């Protein structure tokens, strides 16, 4: 390393004798590149205790050549936030430069310090040996500033409590909310699904389905599509969750009237090594294990993590359905008890290769696999014309297996102009699943005698899903107040599913395939897009204008089975334009307002398009509509943000979404095509394009430190939706209904290292999400072509009020040599009040249902962290590909 520094300095000093760059300028030629070998580092400590201070903002200021004015200009070259031990480090600095370091932190007096490397420029072509010899110069290029003491600010301490927490649990901005998972005490030993329950704006139902503003959001992992579901992602590997409620033209336009939920996974980039191990157990005897390790040495940063989770889920349910008929009204009452046992493992690893100061190549991959066994029992009571006719006892046993693999290759190049960069990446995700289930249905007469032999069914299924994404982006700050961005993206998805339905034949004493209700299908989905975005500032106003163009092709194939011919349908969507506009007005340092607009699309999925009937339930036949058009949504937001005091933030957003050609599910009655001899009509469930829908609402979030030991975050969501649809023979329009839900997150610092967190949520009477789901769905797992469940159909229905509380306690320890540990104890739904109830209706039935899952589960988890940061052991290289302001911990 010293030989390399000697050679570098020699080239710098010789070539700089022919160049007249002022101090601090980073030249564009070879000499300019080789001048940037300086390394400054040090430690911020409290002037009284001499202990390291976490969360100090450290900026290094120097001269930089302005390409617009063609003059040298003082500018902030880099910014860092100190970690728990107070360390900071800047490298790739010009050894000829003069710099100023500024230090600021809550509760401390700001501090400035001028620094340089003490190496003078050669005079008259001499080799200018300041301090004597190149060996000595090499040592001077690596400068330790020692312990820098900061004094407590007595005037500031009365208004704010200085803690070891650098990040708040919820960070709010105009364009997105950021939820920091490591601050959520209840996340230990959980999955991404449980994390979503505590995030403002999001709602999670009993099956773990997430909605944002009453619609299903698009799920990304690290900014890219994925085949992994939320319940397959361990909470411990998640760094933060970003909620983008109204995405700009830079983002995928698919997703209809919902936004984007981006899950950012942890990726440590501290110089040296660090890692951790964790374990936990719940009150049902299920364990979780995990560990991670990160090593950064010279130009390579490597990381690896693995998790193993066991799960046991217990649920109960009830459905009460009345069929409306003038001649034969009926009533069905169904009770269900289910237990799901299983496990899944998740492994993730990769590396970053810093080719040089301006080029970085990253490779990462993940693999997870799991198995779940489900057992459930049902009793179904049937009443016809007010006379109890019969009841069924149904038992169901099934086993499902899944396997996911994903990989990403990315490249980023930083140009000599600050902020100008080009990036590209290729993503591949693949999932495989299979399942096998047995259903035993025994029908009984009212006097409890059996009504014939049991009806035995078997279903075997398997499915595959492959997702290819290629994207390239370019960013160029034209001036200090303007920026141009553009890029292109191609996404291809290949999906296949086989589901074979068998019925037991008592004559042959074996299961026999029933082709009429079996299915084998596949589809290919291609979306190609390009975007351009221009941002600029005029006084207190900031503007961002964008335009995205997308086109897509869709091919669905129903494969040939016994007794059925293959069939194919294609849908090509022409080029569509999606504009976006963001206007922000900065009222003062604490307040700003924003008005934004975007247009998005929701293309129908395979199930909604497939024009072939699904007879899995002969009395409720599902059939798609190949004539469906995409639905388009115009979204508007008006936001006000106020950081009214230290550690506090208030955000209020009014939104409206107007959709045309809304994809809506509806039901009608028709003859039984499977059995023409049956004169009874059956229900057909299909999809249409409704005339339009309108959703509007108000979101309020307030984060505030109530006292020195109590932080409180409150949020409320108020919304309403209305659908207008016209169908010959019936009207499925609904009247607008006002709905709301609220959440609370309350954190208490009981003593040093001891914290308590109480989460609560309340959902008032809430309208069911408009439309039929939509999206580029169909990633389900080979269990037949069932179109969904839960609340039924069209446009009428609502969820009944519910509420619940979760409680968590955590004790943190910090030891020497960078070691730390934590022990957490948590329980969800501590008062057993989370009962999910819904009501839905159509022209043909009314239905109420209720579900309860996993109340009062106690979890105990332990986490141990270790690591070492040693700049003398590992020469740190700055990864300018990251956009984190030089912070050590930068998730990708």
XYZ file of C-alpha atoms in Angstrom, residues 253-831:
579
model
C -46.804 3.007 -14.438
C -48.419 -0.360 -13.707
C -50.336 -0.747 -10.485
C -53.489 1.221 -11.191
C -54.823 3.362 -8.397
C -52.331 2.108 -5.789
C -48.791 3.278 -5.124
C -45.472 1.492 -4.639
C -44.260 -0.333 -1.546
C -40.457 -0.598 -1.781
C -38.731 -2.917 0.702
C -35.059 -1.987 1.126
C -32.905 -4.836 2.435
C -29.937 -4.328 4.737
C -26.498 -4.045 3.247
C -23.609 -2.936 5.417
C -20.653 -1.049 3.952
C -18.554 -0.332 7.010
C -14.845 -0.716 6.486
C -13.621 -3.822 8.243
C -15.863 -6.627 9.326
C -19.137 -6.836 11.202
C -21.971 -9.255 11.634
C -24.482 -10.744 13.984
C -26.387 -13.812 15.096
C -29.970 -13.969 16.320
C -32.439 -16.493 17.635
C -35.935 -16.575 19.046
C -38.889 -18.710 20.077
C -42.634 -18.114 20.355
C -45.304 -19.419 22.714
C -46.217 -22.143 20.201
C -42.713 -23.601 20.377
C -41.622 -22.336 16.951
C -38.061 -21.062 16.606
C -36.229 -18.635 14.352
C -32.498 -18.501 13.684
C -30.373 -16.128 11.668
C -26.985 -14.600 11.091
C -25.106 -12.214 8.829
C -21.535 -11.239 8.084
C -20.048 -8.337 6.147
C -16.437 -7.761 5.114
C -15.064 -4.731 3.319
C -11.420 -4.789 2.309
C -9.777 -2.585 -0.290
C -12.003 -2.578 -3.389
C -14.351 -5.407 -2.448
C -17.338 -5.379 -0.123
C -18.922 -8.797 0.510
C -22.010 -9.699 2.495
C -23.916 -12.839 3.413
C -27.010 -13.457 5.546
C -29.205 -16.471 6.299
C -32.442 -17.022 8.234
C -34.571 -19.986 9.235
C -38.135 -19.476 10.499
C -40.686 -21.948 11.776
C -44.330 -20.900 11.690
C -47.557 -22.164 13.205
C -50.740 -20.320 12.375
C -54.140 -21.048 13.917
C -57.311 -19.527 12.467
C -61.069 -19.691 12.890
C -63.763 -18.447 10.568
C -67.478 -18.154 9.891
C -69.515 -17.446 6.757
C -73.262 -16.829 6.733
C -74.761 -16.601 3.232
C -78.338 -16.124 2.052
C -79.132 -16.823 -1.581
C -81.911 -14.616 -2.941
C -84.431 -16.491 -5.091
C -88.163 -16.093 -5.632
C -88.656 -19.858 -6.002
C -85.951 -21.511 -3.910
C -84.216 -19.244 -1.366
C -81.457 -20.939 0.586
C -79.180 -20.303 3.533
C -75.673 -21.643 4.174
C -73.820 -21.351 7.482
C -70.155 -22.363 7.455
C -67.677 -22.585 10.362
C -63.974 -23.282 9.832
C -61.006 -24.190 12.042
C -57.545 -24.351 10.509
C -53.933 -24.962 11.505
C -50.963 -24.212 9.293
C -47.530 -25.633 10.203
C -44.337 -25.046 8.307
C -40.976 -23.401 7.854
C -38.984 -21.364 5.398
C -35.327 -20.477 4.961
C -33.893 -17.359 3.341
C -30.311 -16.777 2.192
C -28.870 -13.659 0.594
C -25.341 -12.748 -0.465
C -23.266 -10.745 -2.881
C -20.393 -8.372 -3.382
C -19.554 -4.870 -4.621
C -16.399 -4.393 -6.670
C -15.110 -0.826 -6.682
C -13.243 -0.807 -9.977
C -12.059 2.737 -9.316
C -13.379 5.946 -7.833
C -16.012 6.273 -10.562
C -17.058 2.741 -11.476
C -18.752 0.106 -9.333
C -20.035 -3.369 -10.212
C -22.402 -5.159 -7.839
C -23.656 -8.738 -7.854
C -26.217 -10.109 -5.415
C -28.466 -13.126 -5.126
C -31.093 -14.584 -2.834
C -32.582 -18.033 -2.344
C -35.441 -19.147 -0.163
C -37.353 -22.365 0.258
C -40.212 -23.454 2.447
C -42.916 -25.992 3.189
C -46.289 -25.608 4.860
C -48.837 -28.219 5.930
C -52.428 -27.154 6.386
C -55.239 -28.942 8.187
C -58.758 -27.557 8.410
C -62.235 -28.723 9.320
C -65.528 -27.169 8.277
C -69.182 -27.633 9.050
C -71.635 -26.331 6.459
C -75.332 -26.167 7.354
C -77.762 -25.860 4.415
C -81.307 -24.575 4.683
C -83.719 -24.463 1.721
C -87.056 -22.622 1.940
C -86.548 -22.215 5.709
C -86.254 -25.996 6.167
C -83.004 -27.455 7.502
C -82.010 -29.781 4.648
C -78.571 -31.189 5.488
C -75.113 -30.423 6.750
C -71.599 -31.257 5.569
C -68.497 -32.152 7.561
C -65.456 -31.250 5.493
C -61.846 -32.067 6.330
C -58.962 -30.734 4.285
C -55.284 -31.661 4.461
C -52.687 -30.181 2.149
C -48.960 -29.700 1.734
C -47.396 -26.912 -0.290
C -43.750 -26.290 -1.167
C -42.178 -23.179 -2.639
C -38.752 -22.188 -3.872
C -37.510 -18.772 -5.013
C -34.278 -17.637 -6.603
C -33.276 -14.102 -7.537
C -30.151 -12.375 -8.753
C -29.108 -8.857 -9.706
C -26.157 -7.548 -11.699
C -25.702 -3.780 -11.606
C -23.186 -1.236 -12.817
C -22.777 2.454 -12.019
C -20.471 5.066 -13.496
C -19.930 8.521 -12.014
C -18.756 11.184 -14.418
C -16.255 13.866 -13.432
C -19.128 16.329 -13.070
C -20.544 16.075 -9.575
C -23.942 14.321 -9.583
C -23.770 13.118 -13.180
C -24.015 9.335 -13.384
C -25.184 6.393 -15.444
C -26.483 3.143 -13.969
C -27.841 -0.093 -15.363
C -28.939 -3.387 -13.903
C -30.333 -6.761 -14.855
C -32.669 -8.624 -12.518
C -33.868 -12.208 -12.708
C -36.385 -13.735 -10.307
C -37.784 -17.243 -10.463
C -40.259 -19.113 -8.269
C -41.491 -22.699 -8.254
C -44.268 -24.190 -6.177
C -46.243 -27.374 -5.876
C -49.071 -28.574 -3.681
C -51.138 -31.651 -2.967
C -54.451 -31.551 -1.114
C -57.163 -34.000 -0.065
C -60.736 -33.003 0.741
C -63.224 -35.328 2.434
C -66.850 -34.149 2.380
C -69.432 -36.169 4.242
C -73.076 -35.103 3.972
C -75.508 -35.801 6.807
C -79.275 -35.739 7.019
C -80.953 -33.615 9.698
C -81.206 -36.763 11.893
C -77.370 -37.143 11.746
C -77.432 -40.184 9.445
C -75.039 -40.172 6.517
C -76.398 -39.208 3.141
C -74.479 -41.523 0.842
C -70.716 -42.144 0.779
C -68.193 -39.395 1.413
C -67.222 -37.224 -1.529
C -63.422 -37.492 -1.860
C -61.352 -35.008 -3.845
C -57.646 -34.654 -4.580
C -55.881 -31.690 -6.144
C -52.294 -31.716 -7.374
C -50.785 -28.550 -8.689
C -47.537 -26.885 -9.602
C -46.549 -23.514 -10.958
C -43.566 -21.504 -12.146
C -43.008 -17.784 -12.429
C -40.004 -16.100 -14.067
C -39.391 -12.373 -14.114
C -36.705 -10.646 -16.233
C -36.040 -6.918 -15.838
C -33.441 -4.766 -17.600
C -33.153 -1.087 -16.731
C -30.821 1.825 -17.483
C -30.888 5.342 -15.977
C -28.966 8.550 -16.611
C -28.884 11.594 -14.320
C -27.297 14.967 -15.076
C -27.487 18.092 -12.870
C -27.400 20.754 -15.583
C -26.937 23.536 -13.027
C -27.203 23.832 -9.268
C -30.944 24.381 -9.676
C -31.834 21.998 -12.493
C -31.475 18.304 -13.295
C -32.278 16.065 -16.247
C -33.050 12.354 -15.901
C -34.039 9.746 -18.449
C -34.026 5.975 -18.744
C -35.508 2.842 -20.261
C -36.894 -0.390 -18.881
C -37.959 -3.759 -20.228
C -39.795 -6.388 -18.179
C -40.769 -9.912 -19.283
C -42.695 -12.382 -17.172
C -43.323 -16.046 -17.945
C -45.926 -17.833 -15.868
C -47.188 -21.433 -15.991
C -49.636 -23.375 -13.838
C -50.945 -26.939 -13.791
C -53.866 -28.030 -11.618
C -55.269 -31.559 -11.832
C -58.559 -32.332 -10.080
C -59.377 -35.910 -9.066
C -62.525 -37.518 -7.700
C -62.563 -40.846 -5.874
C -64.332 -43.612 -7.792
C -65.746 -46.217 -5.388
C -66.171 -48.638 -8.282
C -62.486 -48.773 -9.198
C -61.313 -47.784 -5.688
C -58.986 -45.077 -6.982
C -58.866 -41.364 -7.727
C -59.878 -40.496 -11.293
C -58.869 -37.327 -13.148
C -61.750 -34.975 -14.012
C -60.591 -32.978 -17.078
C -63.559 -30.567 -17.041
C -62.391 -28.968 -13.804
C -58.642 -29.429 -14.319
C -56.513 -26.768 -15.955
C -53.116 -26.193 -17.464
C -52.205 -22.750 -18.656
C -49.359 -20.326 -19.184
C -48.903 -16.715 -20.163
C -46.203 -14.343 -21.325
C -46.312 -10.707 -20.323
C -44.009 -8.036 -21.783
C -43.837 -4.364 -20.836
C -41.415 -1.872 -22.420
C -41.039 1.689 -21.189
C -38.979 4.850 -21.377
C -39.108 8.035 -19.311
C -37.709 11.556 -19.113
C -37.808 13.894 -16.118
C -36.706 17.498 -15.737
C -36.374 19.210 -12.337
C -35.649 22.864 -11.667
C -36.002 25.571 -9.001
C -37.262 29.133 -9.216
C -36.863 31.014 -5.931
C -38.980 29.121 -3.359
C -40.627 26.866 -5.922
C -39.294 23.489 -7.074
C -40.680 21.746 -10.134
C -40.391 18.214 -11.468
C -41.997 17.409 -14.816
C -41.946 13.891 -16.216
C -43.306 11.793 -19.049
C -43.314 8.009 -19.347
C -44.245 5.892 -22.365
C -45.225 2.228 -22.033
C -46.460 -0.521 -24.288
C -47.224 -4.153 -23.478
C -48.014 -7.493 -25.080
C -49.919 -10.302 -23.397
C -50.284 -13.905 -24.593
C -52.312 -16.462 -22.640
C -52.529 -20.165 -23.476
C -54.867 -22.773 -22.051
C -52.904 -25.975 -22.600
C -54.434 -29.169 -23.906
C -55.762 -31.661 -21.359
C -57.694 -34.914 -21.685
C -60.987 -34.104 -23.370
C -60.057 -30.448 -23.950
C -58.306 -28.689 -26.810
C -55.706 -26.024 -26.326
C -56.696 -22.403 -26.849
C -54.789 -19.152 -26.976
C -55.633 -15.484 -26.735
C -53.494 -12.394 -27.242
C -53.918 -8.844 -26.056
C -51.667 -6.065 -27.323
C -51.828 -2.687 -25.640
C -50.541 0.179 -27.773
C -48.206 2.894 -26.623
C -49.640 4.887 -23.722
C -48.294 8.093 -22.205
C -48.091 8.752 -18.471
C -47.281 12.318 -17.446
C -46.400 13.451 -13.929
C -45.880 16.852 -12.334
C -44.655 17.852 -8.869
C -44.652 21.458 -7.637
C -43.182 22.189 -4.212
C -43.296 25.518 -2.400
C -40.835 25.961 0.469
C -42.555 28.305 2.890
C -39.603 28.436 5.299
C -36.980 26.110 6.790
C -39.671 24.086 8.563
C -42.663 24.148 6.233
C -43.351 23.238 2.641
C -46.318 22.391 0.445
C -46.597 20.224 -2.654
C -49.132 19.664 -5.402
C -48.550 16.619 -7.599
C -50.220 14.658 -10.363
C -49.566 11.348 -12.116
C -51.314 8.989 -14.502
C -51.099 5.224 -14.025
C -52.461 2.047 -15.605
C -53.846 -1.255 -14.334
C -53.779 -3.914 -17.031
C -56.029 -6.972 -16.557
C -54.312 -10.163 -15.435
C -54.565 -13.681 -16.788
C -57.526 -14.749 -14.652
C -59.495 -11.673 -15.595
C -58.818 -12.136 -19.311
C -59.117 -15.919 -19.745
C -62.431 -16.524 -21.579
C -62.683 -20.175 -20.521
C -64.886 -21.282 -17.610
C -63.445 -22.650 -14.377
C -65.718 -25.332 -12.910
C -63.787 -25.914 -9.678
C -67.014 -24.963 -7.895
C -69.874 -26.139 -10.160
C -72.344 -23.772 -8.461
C -70.030 -20.743 -8.765
C -68.364 -20.791 -12.164
C -65.564 -18.309 -12.827
C -64.905 -17.014 -16.313
C -62.697 -14.186 -17.599
C -63.415 -11.516 -20.175
C -60.944 -11.303 -23.064
C -62.467 -7.963 -24.066
C -61.326 -6.163 -20.921
C -59.509 -2.881 -21.422
C -56.838 -1.473 -19.114
C -58.062 0.900 -16.449
C -56.386 4.292 -16.246
C -56.110 6.342 -13.070
C -55.394 10.045 -12.694
C -54.042 10.752 -9.202
C -53.820 14.131 -7.488
C -52.222 15.004 -4.135
C -51.928 18.178 -2.093
C -49.518 17.881 0.860
C -48.392 20.098 3.707
C -45.328 19.212 5.793
C -44.268 20.990 8.991
C -41.235 20.097 11.129
C -42.616 22.330 13.870
C -40.007 21.459 16.497
C -36.965 19.275 16.999
C -37.793 15.625 16.482
C -41.367 16.410 15.437
C -43.077 16.351 12.076
C -46.653 16.870 10.916
C -47.767 15.771 7.446
C -51.247 16.097 5.974
C -52.132 14.914 2.472
C -55.387 15.271 0.563
C -55.712 12.905 -2.389
C -58.116 12.067 -5.194
C -57.963 9.212 -7.718
C -60.244 9.142 -10.734
C -60.269 5.859 -12.696
C -61.852 5.083 -16.037
C -62.599 1.569 -17.319
C -62.309 0.298 -13.747
C -61.890 -3.500 -13.776
C -64.822 -4.660 -11.656
C -66.095 -8.090 -10.698
C -69.776 -8.917 -10.986
C -72.068 -11.970 -10.883
C -74.945 -13.207 -13.017
C -77.044 -16.369 -13.265
C -77.105 -18.691 -16.245
C -77.662 -22.310 -17.332
C -75.323 -25.043 -16.127
C -73.084 -25.593 -19.157
C -71.181 -28.391 -17.429
C -74.400 -30.379 -16.924
C -77.094 -29.227 -19.395
C -79.576 -31.685 -17.851
C -79.509 -29.640 -14.651
C -82.369 -27.137 -14.873
C -81.127 -25.113 -11.899
C -79.235 -21.975 -12.793
C -75.707 -21.460 -11.480
C -73.775 -18.322 -10.600
C -71.176 -17.006 -13.045
C -68.499 -14.635 -11.767
C -66.713 -12.498 -14.323
C -65.217 -9.042 -14.875
C -66.261 -5.922 -16.750
C -64.957 -2.407 -17.244
C -67.044 -0.129 -15.050
C -67.743 3.367 -16.303
C -65.561 5.055 -13.696
C -64.717 5.302 -10.030
C -63.559 8.072 -7.760
C -61.597 7.677 -4.532
C -60.721 10.637 -2.353
C -59.392 11.031 1.139
C -57.219 12.705 3.733
C -54.123 11.357 5.500
C -52.673 12.840 8.668
C -49.437 11.789 10.376
C -47.852 13.420 13.406
C -44.572 12.346 15.006
C -43.622 14.149 18.205
C -41.482 13.749 21.337
C -44.006 14.169 24.148
C -41.332 14.135 26.849
C -37.664 13.239 27.064
C -38.621 9.586 27.464
C -41.786 9.309 25.348
C -42.079 9.479 21.539
C -45.512 9.284 19.945
C -46.607 8.836 16.339
C -50.277 9.151 15.433
C -51.819 8.702 12.012
C -55.315 8.710 10.569
C -56.667 7.886 7.113
C -60.066 9.075 5.948
C -61.367 8.072 2.515
C -64.419 7.373 0.398
C -64.989 5.647 -2.933
C -67.775 5.433 -5.481
C -68.222 3.168 -8.540
C -70.444 3.930 -11.518
C -71.196 0.929 -13.736
C -73.926 0.067 -16.207
C -74.800 -3.538 -17.132
C -77.893 -4.645 -19.056
C -80.436 -5.934 -16.585
C -78.759 -4.712 -13.370
C -77.037 -1.790 -11.729
C -73.870 -2.336 -9.735
C -73.098 1.282 -8.926
C -72.607 2.017 -5.256
C -73.119 5.059 -3.148
C -70.088 6.819 -1.735
C -69.401 5.706 1.831
C -67.057 7.456 4.217
C -64.444 5.238 5.943
C -61.465 5.740 8.193
C -58.783 3.994 10.251
C -56.131 5.196 12.688
C -52.815 3.927 14.074
C -50.666 4.721 17.080
C -47.024 3.996 17.826
C -45.868 4.893 21.314
C -42.242 4.373 22.427
C -41.050 4.755 26.020
C -37.426 4.912 27.218
C -37.754 3.467 30.716
C -34.057 3.548 31.563
C -30.712 3.227 29.841
C -31.084 0.538 27.203
C -34.639 -0.402 28.222
C -37.524 0.509 25.892
C -41.225 -0.276 25.656
C -43.311 0.047 22.512
C -47.108 0.004 22.304
C -48.751 -0.191 18.878
C -52.481 0.164 18.332
C -54.849 0.434 15.401
C -58.547 1.031 14.918
C -60.489 0.505 11.714
C -63.947 1.961 11.440
C -66.609 0.664 9.080
C -64.661 0.597 5.818
C -65.770 0.135 2.224
C -64.362 -2.849 0.375
C -61.674 -1.945 -2.188
C -63.231 -0.930 -5.514
C -62.661 -3.117 -8.534
C -61.608 -6.695 -8.842
C -58.013 -6.628 -7.815
C -56.403 -6.291 -11.221
C -52.676 -5.741 -11.382
C -50.234 -7.994 -13.143
C -51.309 -10.733 -10.801
C -51.339 -14.459 -11.057
C -48.281 -15.418 -9.037
C -50.303 -17.836 -7.007
C -49.301 -21.355 -6.569
C -50.887 -24.044 -8.584
C -53.991 -24.539 -6.531
C -56.530 -24.236 -9.311
C -57.908 -21.164 -10.955
C -59.966 -19.887 -8.076
C -60.583 -16.190 -8.441
C -60.217 -15.217 -4.833
C -62.165 -15.447 -1.611
C -63.297 -13.453 1.363
C -65.803 -10.703 0.675
C -67.725 -11.442 -2.480
C -67.977 -9.577 -5.669
C -69.188 -6.531 -7.078
C -69.313 -3.050 -5.716
C -71.329 -3.389 -2.501
C -69.747 -4.280 0.809
C -67.759 -3.141 3.779
C -65.506 -4.275 6.613
C -66.916 -3.959 10.122
C -65.058 -2.024 12.862
C -62.135 -3.667 14.652
C -59.209 -2.678 16.875
C -56.142 -4.200 18.507
C -52.923 -3.544 20.450
C -49.415 -5.035 20.321
C -46.862 -4.687 23.125
C -43.041 -5.027 22.959
C -40.184 -4.648 25.433
C -36.482 -4.539 24.517
C -33.272 -4.359 26.515
C -30.091 -3.228 24.713
C -26.486 -3.707 25.806
C -23.265 -2.279 24.372
C -19.898 -3.855 25.124
C -16.333 -3.117 24.124
C -14.829 -3.710 20.690
C -18.040 -2.880 18.822
C -20.138 -5.645 20.370
C -23.791 -5.172 21.272
C -26.826 -7.242 22.098
C -30.567 -6.964 22.593
C -33.293 -9.088 24.145
C -36.901 -8.439 23.157
C -40.241 -9.772 24.347
C -43.415 -9.055 22.382
C -47.055 -10.088 22.105
C -49.499 -9.282 19.346
C -53.220 -8.610 19.846
C -52.721 -8.560 23.609
C -56.455 -8.114 24.348
